[in-house]
Coordinates of C-alpha atoms and ligand atoms in Angstrom, one line a residue:
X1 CA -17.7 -8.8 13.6
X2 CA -18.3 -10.2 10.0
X3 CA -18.9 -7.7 6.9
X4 CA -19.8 -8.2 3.0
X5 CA -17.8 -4.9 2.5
X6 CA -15.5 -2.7 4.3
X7 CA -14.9 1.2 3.0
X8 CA -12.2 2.3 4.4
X9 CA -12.4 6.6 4.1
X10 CA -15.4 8.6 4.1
X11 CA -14.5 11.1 2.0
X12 CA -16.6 11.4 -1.9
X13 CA -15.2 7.9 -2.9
X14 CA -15.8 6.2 0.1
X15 CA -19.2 7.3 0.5
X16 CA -20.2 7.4 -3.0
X17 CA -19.1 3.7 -3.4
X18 CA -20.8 2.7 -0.2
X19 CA -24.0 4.3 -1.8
X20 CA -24.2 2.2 -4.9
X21 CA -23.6 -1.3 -3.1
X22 CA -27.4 -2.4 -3.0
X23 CA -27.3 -6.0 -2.1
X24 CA -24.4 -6.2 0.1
X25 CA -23.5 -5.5 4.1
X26 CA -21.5 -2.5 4.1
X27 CA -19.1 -1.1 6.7
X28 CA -18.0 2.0 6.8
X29 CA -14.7 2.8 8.9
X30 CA -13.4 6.3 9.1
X31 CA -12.6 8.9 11.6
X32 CA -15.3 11.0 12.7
X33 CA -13.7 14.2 11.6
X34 CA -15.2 15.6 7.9
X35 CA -12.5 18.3 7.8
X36 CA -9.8 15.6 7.6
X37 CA -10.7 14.5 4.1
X38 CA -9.8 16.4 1.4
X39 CA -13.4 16.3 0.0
X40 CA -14.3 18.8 2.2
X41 CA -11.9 21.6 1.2
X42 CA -12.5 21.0 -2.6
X43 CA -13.5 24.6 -3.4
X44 CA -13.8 24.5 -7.4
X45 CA -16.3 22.0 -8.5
X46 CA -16.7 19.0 -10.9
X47 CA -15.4 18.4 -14.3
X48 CA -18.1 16.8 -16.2
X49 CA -19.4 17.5 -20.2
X50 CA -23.3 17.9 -19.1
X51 CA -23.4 20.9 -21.4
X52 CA -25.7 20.8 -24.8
X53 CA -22.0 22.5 -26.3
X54 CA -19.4 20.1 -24.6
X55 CA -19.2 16.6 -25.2
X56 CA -17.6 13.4 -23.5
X57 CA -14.6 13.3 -26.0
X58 CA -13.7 17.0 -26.0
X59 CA -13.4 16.4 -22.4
X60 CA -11.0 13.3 -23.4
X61 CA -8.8 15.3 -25.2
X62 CA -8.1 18.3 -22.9
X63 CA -7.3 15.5 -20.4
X64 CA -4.8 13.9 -22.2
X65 CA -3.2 17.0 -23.3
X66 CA -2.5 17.9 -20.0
X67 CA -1.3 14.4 -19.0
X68 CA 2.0 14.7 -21.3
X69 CA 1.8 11.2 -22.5
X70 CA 1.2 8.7 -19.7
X71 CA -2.7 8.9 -19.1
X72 CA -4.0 5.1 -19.1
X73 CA -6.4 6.1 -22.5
X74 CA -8.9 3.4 -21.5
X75 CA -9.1 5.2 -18.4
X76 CA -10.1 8.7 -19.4
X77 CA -12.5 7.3 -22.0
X78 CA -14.2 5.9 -18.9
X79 CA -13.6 8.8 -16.6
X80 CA -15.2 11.5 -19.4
X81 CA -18.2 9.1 -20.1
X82 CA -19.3 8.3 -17.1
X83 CA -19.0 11.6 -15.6
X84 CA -22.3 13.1 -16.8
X85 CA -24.1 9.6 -15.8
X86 CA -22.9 9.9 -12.1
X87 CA -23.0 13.5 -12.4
X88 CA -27.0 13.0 -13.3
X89 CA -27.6 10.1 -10.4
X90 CA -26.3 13.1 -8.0
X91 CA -28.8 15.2 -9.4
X92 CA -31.8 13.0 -9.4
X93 CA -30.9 12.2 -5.6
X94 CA -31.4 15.7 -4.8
X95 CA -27.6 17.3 -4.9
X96 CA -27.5 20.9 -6.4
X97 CA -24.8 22.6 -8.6
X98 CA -25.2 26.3 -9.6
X99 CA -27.2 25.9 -13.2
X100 CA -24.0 27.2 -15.4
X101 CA -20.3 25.5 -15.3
X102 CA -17.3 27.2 -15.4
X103 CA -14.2 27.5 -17.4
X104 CA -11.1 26.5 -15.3
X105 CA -7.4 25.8 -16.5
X106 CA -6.8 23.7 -19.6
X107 CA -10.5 23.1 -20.2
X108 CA -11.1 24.2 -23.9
X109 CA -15.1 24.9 -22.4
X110 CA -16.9 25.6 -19.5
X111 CA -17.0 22.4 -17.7
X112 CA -17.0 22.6 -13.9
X113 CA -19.9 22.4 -12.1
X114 CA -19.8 23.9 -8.6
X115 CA -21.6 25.4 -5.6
X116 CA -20.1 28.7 -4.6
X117 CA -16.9 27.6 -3.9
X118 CA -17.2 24.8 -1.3
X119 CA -18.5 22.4 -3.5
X120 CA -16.7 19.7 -1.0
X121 CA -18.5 21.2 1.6
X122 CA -21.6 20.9 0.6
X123 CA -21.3 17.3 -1.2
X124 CA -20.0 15.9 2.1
X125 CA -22.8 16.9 4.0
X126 CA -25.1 15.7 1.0
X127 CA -23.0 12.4 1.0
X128 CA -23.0 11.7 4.8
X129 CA -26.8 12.6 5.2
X130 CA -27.5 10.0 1.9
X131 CA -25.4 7.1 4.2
X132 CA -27.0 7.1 7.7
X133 CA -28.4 4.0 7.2
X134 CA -25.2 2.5 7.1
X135 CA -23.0 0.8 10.0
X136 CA -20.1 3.3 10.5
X137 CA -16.9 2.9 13.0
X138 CA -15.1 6.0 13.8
X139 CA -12.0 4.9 13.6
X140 CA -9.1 4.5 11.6
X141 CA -8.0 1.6 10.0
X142 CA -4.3 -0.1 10.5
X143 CA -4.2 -3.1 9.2
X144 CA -5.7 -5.4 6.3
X145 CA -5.5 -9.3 7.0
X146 CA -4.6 -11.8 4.3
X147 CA -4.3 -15.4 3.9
X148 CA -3.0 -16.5 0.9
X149 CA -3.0 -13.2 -1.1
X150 CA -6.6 -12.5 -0.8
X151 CA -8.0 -9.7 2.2
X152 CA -9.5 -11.8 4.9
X153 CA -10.3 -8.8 6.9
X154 CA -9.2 -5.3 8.9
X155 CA -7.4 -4.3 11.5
X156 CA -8.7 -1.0 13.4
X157 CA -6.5 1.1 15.6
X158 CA -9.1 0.5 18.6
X159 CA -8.3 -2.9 18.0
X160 CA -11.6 -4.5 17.0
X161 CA -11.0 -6.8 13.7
X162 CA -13.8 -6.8 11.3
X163 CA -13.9 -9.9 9.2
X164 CA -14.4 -9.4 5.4
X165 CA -13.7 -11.0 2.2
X166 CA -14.4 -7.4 0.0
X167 CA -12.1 -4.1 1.0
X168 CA -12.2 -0.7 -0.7
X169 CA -9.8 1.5 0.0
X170 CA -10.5 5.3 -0.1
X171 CA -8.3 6.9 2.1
X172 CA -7.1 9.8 0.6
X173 CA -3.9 11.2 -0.9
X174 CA -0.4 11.8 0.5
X175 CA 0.3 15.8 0.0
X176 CA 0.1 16.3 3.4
X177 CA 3.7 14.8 3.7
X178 CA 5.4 18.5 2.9
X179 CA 5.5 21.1 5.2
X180 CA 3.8 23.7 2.6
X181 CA 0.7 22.0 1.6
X182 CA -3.4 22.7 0.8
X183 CA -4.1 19.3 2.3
X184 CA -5.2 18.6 6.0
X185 CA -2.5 16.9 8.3
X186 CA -4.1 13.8 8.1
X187 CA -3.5 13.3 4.3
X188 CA 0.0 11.6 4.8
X189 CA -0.9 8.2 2.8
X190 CA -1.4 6.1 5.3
X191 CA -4.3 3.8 3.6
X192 CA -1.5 3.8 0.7
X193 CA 0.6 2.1 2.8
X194 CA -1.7 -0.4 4.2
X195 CA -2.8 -1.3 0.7
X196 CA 1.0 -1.7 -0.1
X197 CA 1.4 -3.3 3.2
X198 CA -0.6 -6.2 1.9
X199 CA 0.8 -6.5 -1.5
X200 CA -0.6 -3.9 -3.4
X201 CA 1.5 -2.1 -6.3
X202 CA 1.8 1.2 -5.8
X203 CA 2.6 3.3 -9.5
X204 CA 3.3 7.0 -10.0
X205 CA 4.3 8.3 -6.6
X206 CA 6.5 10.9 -8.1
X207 CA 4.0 12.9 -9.6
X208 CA 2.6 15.0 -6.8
X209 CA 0.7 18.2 -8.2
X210 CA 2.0 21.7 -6.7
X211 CA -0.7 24.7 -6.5
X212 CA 1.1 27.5 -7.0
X213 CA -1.2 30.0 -5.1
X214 CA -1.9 28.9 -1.6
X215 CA -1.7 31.5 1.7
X216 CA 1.2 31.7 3.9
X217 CA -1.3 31.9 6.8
X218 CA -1.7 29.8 9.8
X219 CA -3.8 27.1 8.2
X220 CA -3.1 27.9 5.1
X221 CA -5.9 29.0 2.3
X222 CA -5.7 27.9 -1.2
X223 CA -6.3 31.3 -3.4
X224 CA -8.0 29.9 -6.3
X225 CA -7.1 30.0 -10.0
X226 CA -10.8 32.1 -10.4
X227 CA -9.0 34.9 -8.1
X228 CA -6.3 35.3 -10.8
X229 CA -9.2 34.6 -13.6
X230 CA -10.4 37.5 -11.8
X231 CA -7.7 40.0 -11.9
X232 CA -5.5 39.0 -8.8
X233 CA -1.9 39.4 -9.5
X234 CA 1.5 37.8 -8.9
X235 CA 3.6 40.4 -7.6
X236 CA 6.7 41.0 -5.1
X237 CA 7.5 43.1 -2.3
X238 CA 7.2 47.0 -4.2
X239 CA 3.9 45.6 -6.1
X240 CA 6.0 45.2 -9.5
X241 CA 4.0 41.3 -11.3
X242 CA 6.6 38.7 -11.1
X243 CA 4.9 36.0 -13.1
X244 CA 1.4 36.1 -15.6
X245 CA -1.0 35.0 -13.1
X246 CA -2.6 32.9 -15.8
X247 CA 0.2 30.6 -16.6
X248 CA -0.9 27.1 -16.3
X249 CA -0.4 25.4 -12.6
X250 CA 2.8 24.0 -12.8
X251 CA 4.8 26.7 -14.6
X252 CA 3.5 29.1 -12.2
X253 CA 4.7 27.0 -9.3
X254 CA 8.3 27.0 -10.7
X255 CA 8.1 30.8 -11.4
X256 CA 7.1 31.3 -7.5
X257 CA 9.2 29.0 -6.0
X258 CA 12.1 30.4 -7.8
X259 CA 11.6 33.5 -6.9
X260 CA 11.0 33.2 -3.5
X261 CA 14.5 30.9 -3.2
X262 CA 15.9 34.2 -5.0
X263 CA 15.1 37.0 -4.1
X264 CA 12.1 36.8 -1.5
X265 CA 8.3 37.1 -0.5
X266 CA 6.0 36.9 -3.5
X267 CA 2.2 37.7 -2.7
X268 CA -1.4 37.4 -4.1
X269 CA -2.6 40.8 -4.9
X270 CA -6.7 40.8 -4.6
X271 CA -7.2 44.5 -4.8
X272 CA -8.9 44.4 -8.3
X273 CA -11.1 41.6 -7.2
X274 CA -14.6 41.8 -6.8
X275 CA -14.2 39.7 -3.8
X276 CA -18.3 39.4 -2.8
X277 CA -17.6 36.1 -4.9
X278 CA -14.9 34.5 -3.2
X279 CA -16.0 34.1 0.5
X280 CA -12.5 32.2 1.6
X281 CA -10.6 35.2 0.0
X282 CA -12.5 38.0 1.4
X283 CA -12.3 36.1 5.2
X284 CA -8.5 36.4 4.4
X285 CA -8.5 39.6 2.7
X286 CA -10.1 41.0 6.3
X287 CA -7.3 38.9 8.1
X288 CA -4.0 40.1 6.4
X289 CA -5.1 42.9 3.6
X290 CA -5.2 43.0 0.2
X291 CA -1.3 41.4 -0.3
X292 CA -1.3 38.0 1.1
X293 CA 1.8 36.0 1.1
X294 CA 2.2 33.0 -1.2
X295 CA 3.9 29.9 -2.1
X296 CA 3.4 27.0 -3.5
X297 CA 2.1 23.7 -2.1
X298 CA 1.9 19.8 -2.5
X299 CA -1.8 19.7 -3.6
X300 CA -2.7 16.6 -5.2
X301 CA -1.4 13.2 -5.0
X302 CA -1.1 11.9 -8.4
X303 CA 0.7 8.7 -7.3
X304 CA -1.4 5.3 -5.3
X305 CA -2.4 1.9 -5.6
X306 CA -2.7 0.9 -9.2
X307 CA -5.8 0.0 -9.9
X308 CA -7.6 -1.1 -13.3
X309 CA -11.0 0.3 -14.4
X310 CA -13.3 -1.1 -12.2
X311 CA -10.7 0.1 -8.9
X312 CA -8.8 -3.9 -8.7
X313 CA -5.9 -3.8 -7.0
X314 CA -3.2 -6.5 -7.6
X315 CA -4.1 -8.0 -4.2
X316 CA -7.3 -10.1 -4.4
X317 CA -10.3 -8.7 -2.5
X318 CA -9.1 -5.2 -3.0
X319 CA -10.1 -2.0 -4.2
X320 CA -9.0 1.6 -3.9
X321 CA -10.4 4.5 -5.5
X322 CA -10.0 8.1 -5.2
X323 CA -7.2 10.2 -4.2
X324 CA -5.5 6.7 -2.5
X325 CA -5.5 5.1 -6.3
X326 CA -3.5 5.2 -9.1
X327 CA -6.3 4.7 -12.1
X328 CA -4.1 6.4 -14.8
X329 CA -6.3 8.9 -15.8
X330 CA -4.0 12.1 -14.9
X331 CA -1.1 11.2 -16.4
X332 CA 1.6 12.9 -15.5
X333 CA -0.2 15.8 -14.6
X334 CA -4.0 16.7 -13.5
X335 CA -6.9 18.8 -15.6
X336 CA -8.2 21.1 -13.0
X337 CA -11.3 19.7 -11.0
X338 CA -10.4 16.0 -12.8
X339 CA -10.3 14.5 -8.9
X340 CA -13.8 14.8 -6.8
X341 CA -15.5 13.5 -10.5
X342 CA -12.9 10.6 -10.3
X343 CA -13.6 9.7 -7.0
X344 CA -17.5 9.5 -8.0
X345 CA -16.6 7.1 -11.3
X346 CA -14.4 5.1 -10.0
X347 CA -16.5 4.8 -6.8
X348 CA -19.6 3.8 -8.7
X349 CA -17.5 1.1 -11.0
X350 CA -16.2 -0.1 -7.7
X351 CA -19.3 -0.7 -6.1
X352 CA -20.7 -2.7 -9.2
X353 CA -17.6 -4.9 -9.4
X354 CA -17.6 -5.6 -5.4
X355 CA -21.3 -6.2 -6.1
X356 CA -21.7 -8.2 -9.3
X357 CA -17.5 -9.6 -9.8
X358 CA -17.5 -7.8 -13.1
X359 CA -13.8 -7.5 -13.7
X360 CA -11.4 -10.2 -14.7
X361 CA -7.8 -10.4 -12.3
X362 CA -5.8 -6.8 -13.3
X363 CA -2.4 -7.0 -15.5
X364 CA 0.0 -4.4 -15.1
X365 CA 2.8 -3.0 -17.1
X366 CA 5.3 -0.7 -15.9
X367 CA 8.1 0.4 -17.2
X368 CA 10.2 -0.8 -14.6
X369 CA 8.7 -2.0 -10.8
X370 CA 11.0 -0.7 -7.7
X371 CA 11.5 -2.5 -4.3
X372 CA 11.5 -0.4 -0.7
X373 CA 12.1 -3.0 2.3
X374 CA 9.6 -2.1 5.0
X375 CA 10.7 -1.8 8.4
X376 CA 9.1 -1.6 12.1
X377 CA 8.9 1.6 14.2
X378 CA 7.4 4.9 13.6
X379 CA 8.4 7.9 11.0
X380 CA 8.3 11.3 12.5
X381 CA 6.6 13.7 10.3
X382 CA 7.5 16.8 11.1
X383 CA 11.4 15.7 10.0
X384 CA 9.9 14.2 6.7
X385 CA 8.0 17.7 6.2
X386 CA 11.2 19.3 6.6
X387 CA 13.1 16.7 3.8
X388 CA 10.1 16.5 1.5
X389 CA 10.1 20.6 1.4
X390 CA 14.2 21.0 1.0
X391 CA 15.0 18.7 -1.4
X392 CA 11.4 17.1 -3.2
X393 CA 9.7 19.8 -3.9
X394 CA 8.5 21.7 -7.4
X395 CA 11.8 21.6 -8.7
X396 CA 14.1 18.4 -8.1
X397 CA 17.4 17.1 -8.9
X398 CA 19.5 14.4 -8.2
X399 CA 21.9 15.0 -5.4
X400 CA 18.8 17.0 -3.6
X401 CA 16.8 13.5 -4.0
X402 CA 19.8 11.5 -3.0
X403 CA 19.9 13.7 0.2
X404 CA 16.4 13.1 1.4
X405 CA 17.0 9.0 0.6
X406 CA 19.9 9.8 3.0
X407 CA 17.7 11.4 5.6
X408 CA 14.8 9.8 5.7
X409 CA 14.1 7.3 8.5
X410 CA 12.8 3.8 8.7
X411 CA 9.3 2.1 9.4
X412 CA 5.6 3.8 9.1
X413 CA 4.7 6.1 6.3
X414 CA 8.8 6.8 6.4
X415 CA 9.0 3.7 3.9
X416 CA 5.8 5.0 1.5
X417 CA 7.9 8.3 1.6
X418 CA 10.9 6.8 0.9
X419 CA 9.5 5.2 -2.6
X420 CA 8.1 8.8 -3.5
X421 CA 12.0 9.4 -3.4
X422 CA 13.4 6.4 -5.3
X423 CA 10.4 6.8 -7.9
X424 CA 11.6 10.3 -8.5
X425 CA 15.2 9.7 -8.8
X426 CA 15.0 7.1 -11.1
X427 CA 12.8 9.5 -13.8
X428 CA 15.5 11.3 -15.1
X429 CA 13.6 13.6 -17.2
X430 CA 10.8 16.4 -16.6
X431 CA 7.1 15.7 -17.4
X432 CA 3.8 17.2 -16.0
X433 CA 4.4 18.1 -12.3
X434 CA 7.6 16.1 -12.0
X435 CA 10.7 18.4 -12.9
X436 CA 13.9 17.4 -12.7
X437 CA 16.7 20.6 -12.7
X438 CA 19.3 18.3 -13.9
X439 CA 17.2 16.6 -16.5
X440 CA 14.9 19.6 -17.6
X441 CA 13.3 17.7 -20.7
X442 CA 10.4 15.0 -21.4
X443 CA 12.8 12.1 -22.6
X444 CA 10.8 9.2 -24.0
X445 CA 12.8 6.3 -22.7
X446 CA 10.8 7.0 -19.7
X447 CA 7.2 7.2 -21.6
X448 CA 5.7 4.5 -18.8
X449 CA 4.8 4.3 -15.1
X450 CA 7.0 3.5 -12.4
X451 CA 5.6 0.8 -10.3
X452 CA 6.9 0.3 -6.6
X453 CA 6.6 -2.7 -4.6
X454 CA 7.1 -2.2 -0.7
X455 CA 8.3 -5.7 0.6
Ligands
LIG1 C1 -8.0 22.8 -0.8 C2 -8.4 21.8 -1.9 C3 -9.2 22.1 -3.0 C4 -9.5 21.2 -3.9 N1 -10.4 21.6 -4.9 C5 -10.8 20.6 -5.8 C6 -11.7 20.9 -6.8 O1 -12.2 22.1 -6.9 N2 -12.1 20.0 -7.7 C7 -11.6 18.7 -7.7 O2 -12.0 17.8 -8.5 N3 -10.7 18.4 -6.7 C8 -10.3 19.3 -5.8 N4 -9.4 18.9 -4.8 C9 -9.0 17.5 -4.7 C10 -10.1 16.6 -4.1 O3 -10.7 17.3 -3.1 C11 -9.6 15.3 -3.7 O4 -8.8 14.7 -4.6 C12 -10.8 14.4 -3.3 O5 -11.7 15.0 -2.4 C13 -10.3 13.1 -2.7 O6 -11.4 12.4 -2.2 P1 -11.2 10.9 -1.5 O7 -12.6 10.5 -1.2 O8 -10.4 10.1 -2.4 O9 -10.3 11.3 -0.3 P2 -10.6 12.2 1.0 O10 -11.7 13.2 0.7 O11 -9.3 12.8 1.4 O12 -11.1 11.2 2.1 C14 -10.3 10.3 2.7 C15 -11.0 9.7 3.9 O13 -10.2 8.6 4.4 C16 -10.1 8.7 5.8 N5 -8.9 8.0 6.2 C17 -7.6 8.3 5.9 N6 -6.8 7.3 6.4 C18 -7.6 6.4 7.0 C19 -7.4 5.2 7.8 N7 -6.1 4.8 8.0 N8 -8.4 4.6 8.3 C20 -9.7 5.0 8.1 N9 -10.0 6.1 7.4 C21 -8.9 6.8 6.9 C22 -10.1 10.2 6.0 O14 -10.4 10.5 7.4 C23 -11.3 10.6 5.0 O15 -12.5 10.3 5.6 C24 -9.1 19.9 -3.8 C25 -8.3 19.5 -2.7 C26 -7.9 20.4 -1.8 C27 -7.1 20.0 -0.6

């Protein structure tokens, strides 16, 4: 079989770029399964300055503040002005948000645009009805073929090959690799690693994004930030508040985890909260009461496949976008509701490079680049859940690290876990989500991005 395009991941990237590829054939190749993209459990909307009050560069600066230093600049200035014009092509194709956004962490304005809270829900289904014209195979993908550097074609896991000189990669993130997670199972990186698999640099692994608030309930429920907007509390076993519920993600994380390591149980108390307005809570609320157990969780995959602005990978013939790409606009840490809008830019810039060959050959720099020999045979998760939540966690340090490198096996998505590792060993210092216990401050020898290579 012989394709213009191949999108690999149907979550909003993949089917956002498939949408805005007019001229070319498109495949789309993804399992069948909606609940196993992370687009469909995004709960608190879209950051995008679509207000008459907010504007692109206010949006810009609240960005970068939260980045700590290492957001790719050129990257936010496209992310924050391109988010009201994909935002508005939504719109006119029929998509609708409630008519007011609201304010969430670190935003200086109301700036998230929503509906109820399953936005991902409800732009999945909106997304998947848009692209039923397309050629789909439910399946995953395994393998990308090259000859000579450049993509020559896919690999599926039923073993079809589709043949195709164009691939974009929109797989997903990797926070599904701890044990204590948001994400669904599938989220382990696997598309990372076939991107790396082929040549693709890989940059910011380390910085995986912890939400402080999520259920410990069988799945388990993120409790969002509204909740404690709302009046929900951080409190322990007798009620007394361990922590300001409205401390920003990551210091509330460290607060939790702490305590838990401590001293014990720390829960979510919802019993001031109108809770009409939070369906998820109030299903949970009628499942465990009004104290539900907490923790923190691996929530967002900062880290990918390095990309420049129009979604290039290093590797000729290759995109990624989304949650699977490393585009630089978080930083070292991510503004609340920053990802489903990147997803939907850098989709759409995708699409018209594929399309029109817009964008010259990428150049990286990096502030160092960091080898991991591949191997053969398979990793087994559940042991890497175990490592990744002992000793890689909210808060790190070096002999913890050093003990994961030593357990960690070889082959599969062992070796993309085991460059998460070496990536957050060799930071010795504490920015954004990555902390280090043994280096607890930002030092600026380390102002750069760690790029990994897996050989
Ligand atoms: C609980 C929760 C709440 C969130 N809330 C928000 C929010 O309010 N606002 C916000 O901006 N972000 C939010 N996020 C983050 C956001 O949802 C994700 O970053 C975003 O949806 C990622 O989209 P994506 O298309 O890149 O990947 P995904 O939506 O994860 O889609 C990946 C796709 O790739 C497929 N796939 C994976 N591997 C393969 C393979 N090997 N072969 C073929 N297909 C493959 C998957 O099946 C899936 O179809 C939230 C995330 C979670 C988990």
């Amino acid at each position: 079989m012989k394709y213009d395009v191949v999108i690999i991941g149907a979550g909003i990237s993949g089917l956002w770029a498939a949408l805005n590829i007019k001229k070319l054939r498109v495949l789309i190749v993804a399992p069948k399964s909606e609940e196993a993209s992370n687009t469909y459990w995004a709960q608190g909307g879209i950051a995008a300055a679509m207000d008459v009050q907010d504007n692109p560069i206010m949006h810009y600066e609240d960005t970068l503040k939260v980045g700590r230093g290492l957001n790719d600049k050129r990257a936010v200035i496209v992310l924050t002005h391109y988010a009201p014009v994909v935002m508005n092509m939504l719109i006119r194709m029929g998509f609708k948000f409630n008519p007011y956004p609201h304010l969430e962490a670190g935003h200086t304005i109301p700036r998230v645009w929503n509906v109820g809270d399953e936005t991902g829900k409800k732009l999945l289904e909106f997304l998947i009805d848009k692209t039923g014209y397309l050629d789909r195979e439910f399946c995953k993908a395994v393998k990308l073929e090259t000859y000579k550097g450049k993509v020559v074609g896919v690999w599926l896991e039923n073993g079809k090959f589709i043949e195709s000189d164009k691939v974009i990669l929109a797989t997903g993130g990797y926070a599904a690799l701890w044990k204590r997670t948001s994400n669904p199972p599938s989220s382990i990186g696997e598309g990372i690693l076939i991107g790396a698999k082929a040549g693709a640099l890989l940059s910011d692994l380390e910085f995986v994004q912890f939400h402080p608030t999520v259920s410990l309930t069988e799945p388990p429920i993120l409790l969002t930030e509204a909740l404690r907007g709302a009046g929900a509390k951080v409190v322990d076993e007798s009620g007394r508040e361990v922590a300001n519920p409205l401390l920003p993600r990551d210091e509330l994380s460290r607060i939790i985890y702490n305590y838990r390591k401590k001293y014990g149980e720390v829960f979510l108390d919802i019993s001031k909260v109108d809770i009409q307005k939070f369906p998820m809570a109030r299903k949970l609320k009628e499942r465990v009461g009004e104290k539900i157990p907490i923790s923190p969780a691996a929530h967002y995959s900062i880290g990918g496949i390095k990309t420049n602005v129009w979604g290039r990978t290093s590797v000729e013939g290759l995109w990624a976008v989304g949650e699977c790409s490393n585009t630089g606009v978080h930083g070292a840490n991510r503004l609340a509701s920053n990802s489903l809008i990147e997803g939907l830019v850098f989709g759409y810039r995708a699409a018209l490079d594929v399309e029109n060959d817009i964008s010259e050959k990428p150049e990286f720099r990096f502030l160092n680049i960091l080898e991991v020999e591949s191997a053969e045979g398979e990793c087994d998760i559940g042991s890497i859940r175990d490592i990744m939540d002992d000793h890689v966690s909210v808060i790190r340090d070096e002999e913890g690290l050093k003990e994961a490198l030593r357990r960690i096996g070889r082959g599969g998505v062992c070796d993309l876990v085991k460059a998460i590792v070496l990536a957050a060993l060799y930071r010795k210092e504490s920015r954004g989500v990555h902390y280090r216990a043994d280096h607890p401050f930002e030092n600026d020898e380390y102002l750069g991005n760690i790029g990994i290579r897996i050989v």
